[in-house]
Amino acid sequence: MTLDLSWVTTWVDDTVAVVSDNRLRLSELDREIGDGDHGENLDRGFAAVKAKFDALPEGSTPGSALKLVATTLISTVGGASGPLLGTAYLKGAQALGDAAELDADAVVALLTAARDGVVLRGKAEVGDKTMIDAWTPAVDAATAAAASGASPAAVLRAAADAAVEGAASTEPLVARKGRASYLGDRAVGHRDPGAESSSLILIAAAEAAEATEG
Amino acid sequence: MTLDLSWVTTWVDDTVAVVSDNRLRLSELDREIGDGDHGENLDRGFAAVKAKFDALPEGSTPGSALKLVATTLISTVGGASGPLLGTAYLKGAQALGDAAELDADAVVALLTAARDGVVLRGKAEVGDKTMIDAWTPAVDAATAAAASGASPAAVLRAAADAAVEGAASTEPLVARKGRASYLGDRAVGHRDPGAESSSLILIAAAEAAEATEG
Amino acid sequence: MKKLINDPKTVVDESVEGFGLAHADLVRVSPDPLFVARAGGATTGRVGIVSGGGSGHEPLHAGFVGHGMLSAAVPGPVFTSPTPDPIVAATLAVDGGAGVLHIVKNYTGDVLNFETAADLADAEGVRVVSVIVDDDVAVKDSLFTAGRRGVAGTVFVEKVAGAAAERGDDLDAVAAVATKANSVTRTMGVALQAGIVPHAGEPSFVLADDEIEIGIGIHGEPGRERVTLEPADRIVDRLIGPILDDLPFSSGDQVLLFVNGMGGTPLVEQYIVYRRAAQVLAEKGIEVSRSLVGNYVTSLEMQGVSITVAKLDAELTELWDAPVETASLRWGR
Amino acid sequence: MKKLINDPKTVVDESVEGFGLAHADLVRVSPDPLFVARAGGATTGRVGIVSGGGSGHEPLHAGFVGHGMLSAAVPGPVFTSPTPDPIVAATLAVDGGAGVLHIVKNYTGDVLNFETAADLADAEGVRVVSVIVDDDVAVKDSLFTAGRRGVAGTVFVEKVAGAAAERGDDLDAVAAVATKANSVTRTMGVALQAGIVPHAGEPSFVLADDEIEIGIGIHGEPGRERVTLEPADRIVDRLIGPILDDLPFSSGDQVLLFVNGMGGTPLVEQYIVYRRAAQVLAEKGIEVSRSLVGNYVTSLEMQGVSITVAKLDAELTELWDAPVETASLRWGR
Ligand SMILES: Nc1ncnc2c1ncn2[C@@H]1O[C@H](COP(=O)(O)OP(=O)(O)O)[C@@H](O)[C@H]1O
Ligand SMILES: Nc1ncnc2c1ncn2[C@@H]1O[C@H](COP(=O)(O)OP(=O)(O)O)[C@@H](O)[C@H]1O
Ligand SMILES: [Mg+2]
Ligand SMILES: [Mg+2]
Ligand SMILES: [Mg+2]
Ligand SMILES: [Mg+2]
């Protein structure tokens, strides 16, 4: 079982759809502890990604396709999440090199490099109430799943489940990075919008893999 | 039956009270078809008049006392009503000369000169939806009452009654002067605040005369 | 009502005091009777220019006191014209022997109080000429009504009159410039939401969530009509049509285009309005040779804008460009 | 929500287009990628200065493009930092061979996007130095947080950096001036009512009829605490206390006192705030040698103000006084 370019394109398509469907909800989360634009930002970015993917260059690899996601997000999202998610896709793409097929270990490498990219730029740690609270548990769960011989789809499902839990785990936290940090105690009880959107992106990755495998 | 300085002081005291009591209502009328400050303007002015009357100079006459009302209103009311009412009191005061006692004809002269003062400054006619719609019927009624031999108090009562009716008569009118003129048809159905306050001033004059006579 | 004030009764006094502290290099405040005059006093032989009116329209008028514009401003209570006393005091203070121009927005209260003040100043030996500003095309004008209101065009009249005084014109010449400026200036405004007068504590008028008022006055006086909220470009068309028809302006004219914020409308929206207004003028071949955008004649925190178009000739252009140094309009020094 | 706009999606593009039309003598607008640069292009041998950030804070930043201040401004979507592309384009456009200073308000999004842009511009051979503005004392600062926000003090930093570039300082020297200016500047704000982001359509936060938010950010980020509405003087005391304690400022200091309107608060209230702030400084023996009052760093139509105090030395005073000719700040020419 391996994943290929068609997984990437399905993942991107699903992400475009899920971000669009959750646009208002993500902005609402951001309104509670940020500036209310997170859904709008991502939707603008992924709509641009979709346009690029409608004319994906011949001979694209998973890595080159994800690099296109990265540069497009960096050029269109703005805000904090643009450079952060953009860097995640960029570093993830670099980790794949020009491989055409991704096994479980490649998926782990992709997720790990993506997470490390976010940390490189944003310097957040788990518990800071940011998208890292979704990404790091996801990377840990993916690593464990791959070590126990899971398929790429199962690795992504483990990552997605952990990300969902990680996003939920941000609710009781006080934020130490991003706009929500200005709120102090008042951020408690609210879910971090970036962690939530990251979990949606990872769910889309798992579903795309399951559809591709199935 | 004549009226003297004590009538003027009672009239002024009653006016201070009635303007203060009706401050919000007059401003509310003005909010509907003007800028909502008429009660405030008059209250500021008559409060200042009261302070002046607390130390009325020795040897004051009805005319000199009313001139003090005039100059105080001109200096403190502002807006359209300040110069208009101020001029009314000023011209009324001049009509009295230095008479100490006012008979019915003197009262008519006072009211006529006051009304003419308002017209001199504001150039409004009956039907323009201004304080003139209270003043002119009041002058006409006072003239008729005096001609038929009424006492000063009865002359003032006739004036007051006519002013009340005149104020009510402004409701169906379209305004041609003052701020309400900007409203066109939308002024219809609203009472002119300046006509209303003028009727209150004339009621106070009648009541003061009745109290003085009685 | 939430406002950054201490007491509705002291709003104007405290605000003008703060203005005097912030701009001590430009102005001196007389606290009682209340007026704001240029620092340095009257200039001998120069015409003085006094304007004023109800407060709540800031920066009008005190923000325009200084070199090349007003000699003094007389702030009345909020939305209520000042009484004659401070107008007389300001007039006497700025007279440099060449007489004083009163620039008066056409509201019954302002006109009557300035008229009384002019009489009193005259009695003190200071020659006063008054020019009434009535640029608002929203109001039907006639001999039998109060006539048009003076609104944002007042800034233009004050600027060019001030420049004329500064270059040494005599009183009649300064008055002639002001009269000419008023005669070539047309304005119309729109409100999306009313401001709140501090002592009233509630909005001057209420518009529904989808209603706007076309032809609003600067005290929140109702205008021509209430219509349903439309895209900005359509609203601009409603304002600029009557303006251009009224003078009328025609192809080849050079104009000042002035988009004025009413206080509560962000600049980002004012420039959207400017864009459409400039498009319309360009389509008609009218050349915008000067422009101004910002909150200059406000109505407290009213949301809305007005559009002013003034036809410029060589003299008015030169006077508009002349140096001005006031708290709210400054260039050339 | 009532706004003078055509479409929430075109607000920034249309507004910047209008800005370019209104100020064609000062600026040129690049529509795509969107930035505003001085008319006349880069000056050979002069340091360029680029700032930018989310829109909705007008006149910041485009209103400060011109002689003696910014070389270019990069407006992002409303309250969202621009992406690196237009920042890079603006940086390349204004480089006169002496490198470019980026003045960045300290928000994660702005910092990251400007950082990426600086890398890319560097790769194109343009040397970029970045200075982060973080004047907001409302936020607790620490290595482990996002740190203080950049708010109204940005105007001061942009002004003095622009003057340093104009007098011919090299890139490191201009950056040093900007860094010094930021280090002596402290700000704190209050909101009475939130603004409405066009595409959101509802207020960024809701305050009860008697509530105010102390320590608000310029995107409506919550501040230190919500308290019950108080008289303006008490509110000013709540803002200025933390400001003066923080640097700390002390008796004998000369300062710039800057009262900044958040967009929806009338000038009449801003001067009431100024009055009290000036009183407090006078009581402490701190001399207000320069002042500024008005809507310079706004948050759409938010009702509220911020108070900024900046400690002035001879150099900063000279740079503040130097001529500036921009749409929203102008003196000396
Ligand atoms: N330093 C950081 N590291 C990781 N994630 C961050 C950091 N700062 C912010 N974020 C994420 O970005 C999200 C907000 O993104 P968005 O609303 O698009 O940008 P902005 O805050 O500029 O409006 C937050 O919910 C958080 O998850
Ligand atoms: N030209 C005029 N002639 C007579 N009365 C007038 C005229 N203009 C206005 N008024 C009166 O003044 C009243 C308004 O007074 P007020 O509200 O105190 O002044 P302002 O309109 O300046 O706010 C109107 O109701 C009207 O009766
Ligand atoms: Mg956000
Ligand atoms: Mg009134
Ligand atoms: Mg009034
Ligand atoms: Mg944002």
Short mmCIF file of C-alpha atoms and ligand atoms in Angstrom, two decimals, chain A residues 30 33-39 41-42 77-82 84 118 121-124 129-132 177-179 192-195, chain D residues 79-81 108-110 112, ligand 1:
data_model
loop_
_atom_site.label_atom_id
_atom_site.label_comp_id
_atom_site.label_asym_id
_atom_site.label_seq_id
_atom_site.Cartn_x
_atom_site.Cartn_y
_atom_site.Cartn_z
CA ASP A 30 -11.24 33.21 15.68
CA ILE A 33 -10.14 34.70 20.79
CA GLY A 34 -8.59 36.36 17.76
CA ASP A 35 -9.63 38.69 15.00
CA GLY A 36 -12.29 36.65 13.28
CA ASP A 37 -10.65 36.08 9.93
CA HIS A 38 -9.17 32.61 10.11
CA GLY A 39 -11.83 30.88 7.99
CA ASN A 41 -7.95 33.56 5.27
CA LEU A 42 -7.79 29.82 4.64
CA VAL A 77 -3.45 33.59 2.96
CA GLY A 78 -1.61 36.33 4.83
CA GLY A 79 -2.13 36.55 8.56
CA ALA A 80 -0.25 34.26 10.91
CA SER A 81 -1.63 31.07 9.44
CA GLY A 82 -0.42 31.81 5.89
CA LEU A 84 2.88 28.93 9.13
CA VAL A 118 5.55 25.48 11.84
CA ARG A 121 8.62 29.92 12.06
CA GLY A 122 6.26 30.27 14.97
CA LYS A 123 8.35 28.94 17.87
CA ALA A 124 5.30 27.55 19.63
CA LYS A 129 -2.79 26.95 22.33
CA THR A 130 -1.83 27.03 18.66
CA MET A 131 -2.02 24.73 15.67
CA ILE A 132 1.01 22.95 17.16
CA LYS A 177 1.38 32.65 21.03
CA GLY A 178 -0.70 34.38 18.39
CA ARG A 179 -3.43 36.91 18.99
CA ASP A 192 -7.88 27.50 18.96
CA PRO A 193 -9.03 28.09 15.38
CA GLY A 194 -5.66 27.12 13.86
CA ALA A 195 -5.60 23.82 15.74
CA PHE D 79 -7.17 43.23 9.71
CA THR D 80 -5.10 40.57 7.93
CA SER D 81 -1.43 41.06 7.21
CA THR D 108 2.60 37.12 14.45
CA GLY D 109 1.10 37.46 10.98
CA ASP D 110 2.86 40.70 10.13
CA LEU D 112 6.08 36.21 9.64
N1 LIG E 1 3.48 31.39 16.85
C1 LIG E 1 2.57 30.52 16.38
N2 LIG E 1 2.86 29.23 16.19
C2 LIG E 1 1.94 28.37 15.71
N3 LIG E 1 0.69 28.73 15.38
C3 LIG E 1 0.35 30.01 15.54
C4 LIG E 1 1.24 30.97 16.04
N4 LIG E 1 0.60 32.15 16.09
C5 LIG E 1 -0.63 31.93 15.62
N5 LIG E 1 -0.79 30.65 15.30
C6 LIG E 1 -1.99 30.01 14.76
O1 LIG E 1 -2.59 30.87 13.82
C7 LIG E 1 -3.98 30.90 14.06
C8 LIG E 1 -4.60 32.20 13.63
O2 LIG E 1 -4.52 32.31 12.23
P1 LIG E 1 -5.21 33.51 11.46
O3 LIG E 1 -6.46 33.91 12.16
O4 LIG E 1 -5.38 33.09 10.05
O5 LIG E 1 -4.14 34.65 11.52
P2 LIG E 1 -4.16 36.03 12.33
O6 LIG E 1 -4.01 35.70 13.77
O7 LIG E 1 -3.02 36.78 11.78
O8 LIG E 1 -5.48 36.65 12.05
C9 LIG E 1 -4.12 30.64 15.53
O9 LIG E 1 -5.37 30.06 15.84
C10 LIG E 1 -2.98 29.70 15.84
O10 LIG E 1 -3.36 28.35 15.70
#
